[in-house]
Amino acid sequence: ISICRDLPNIEVITFSVNGISDLEPLNHCQNLSELYLRKNNITSLNELFYLKNLPRLRVLWLSENPCCGSDPHRYRMTVLRNLPSLQKLDNQAVTEEELSQALVDGEEITAPPARRNVENGCLESTESSAAEPTTETESELLNFSLEETNKIREELGMKPVPRDKFSSFSPRETDCNRKKRNNVLNAILLLMKELDAEGLEIVQQTVGRRLQAFRKKELQEE
């Protein structure tokens, strides 16, 4: 997710089901208001350190990560103590009572986590190797990725992607390659929000040329 360092104005990020373990790049997204990180490899709540200085963050979905642990109350209280501006956590509204209780039951995070020796993506951190693996069927992964992608497209005023088109991300590919392709697609859609009319026209022309080349290649193969 290092691309986030170059997106200071991004407002909504959806990176669920992507093997992410390090949130440091998000520290640069000062306009971020919604962050979806369900089912990743975030092993330590200390990663919240990188979100504490995001003034506009109001929605966070962090559930089903190893950092949530076995005590849901402690987990929620710790998140709310460090991110008291949240209005919704894990698709559940935050109450004033919870924010007050978080000052008592939550743990204050004052330092970032120890650095890891692996990259984000298909490789897993050494810390997460001891965590319970999450089972995700191919159908579930595609459904969730499609939902996330269409949310981004809705933000951009674009039509949703039909399932038959989205699932054409070949099932013969490994999970790693499919996730990488989905990440690239989402990154492109997110970056489009940063472009003006002239930039979008350049993208449109480039896409048109690429599609013509693909169609020509398909005809030759037939």
CSV table of N, CA and C in Angstrom, one decimal, residues 138 169-175 177-178:
chain,number,residue,atom,x,y,z
A,138,GLU,N,-12.6,-19.0,-2.9
A,138,GLU,CA,-12.4,-18.2,-4.0
A,138,GLU,C,-13.7,-17.3,-4.3
A,169,PHE,N,-11.3,-12.2,-13.9
A,169,PHE,CA,-9.9,-12.3,-13.3
A,169,PHE,C,-9.7,-13.8,-13.0
A,170,SER,N,-9.0,-14.4,-14.0
A,170,SER,CA,-9.0,-15.9,-14.2
A,170,SER,C,-8.9,-16.7,-12.9
A,171,PRO,N,-9.8,-17.6,-12.7
A,171,PRO,CA,-9.7,-18.5,-11.5
A,171,PRO,C,-8.5,-19.4,-11.6
A,172,ARG,N,-7.9,-19.5,-12.7
A,172,ARG,CA,-6.7,-20.3,-12.8
A,172,ARG,C,-5.5,-19.7,-12.2
A,173,GLU,N,-5.6,-18.4,-12.0
A,173,GLU,CA,-4.5,-17.7,-11.4
A,173,GLU,C,-4.4,-18.1,-9.9
A,174,THR,N,-3.2,-17.9,-9.3
A,174,THR,CA,-3.1,-18.1,-7.9
A,174,THR,C,-3.7,-16.9,-7.2
A,175,ASP,N,-4.0,-17.2,-5.9
A,175,ASP,CA,-4.6,-16.1,-5.1
A,175,ASP,C,-3.7,-14.9,-5.1
A,177,ASN,N,-1.7,-13.7,-7.5
A,177,ASN,CA,-1.8,-12.9,-8.7
A,177,ASN,C,-3.1,-12.2,-8.8
A,178,ARG,N,-4.2,-12.9,-8.4
A,178,ARG,CA,-5.5,-12.3,-8.4
A,178,ARG,C,-5.6,-11.1,-7.5
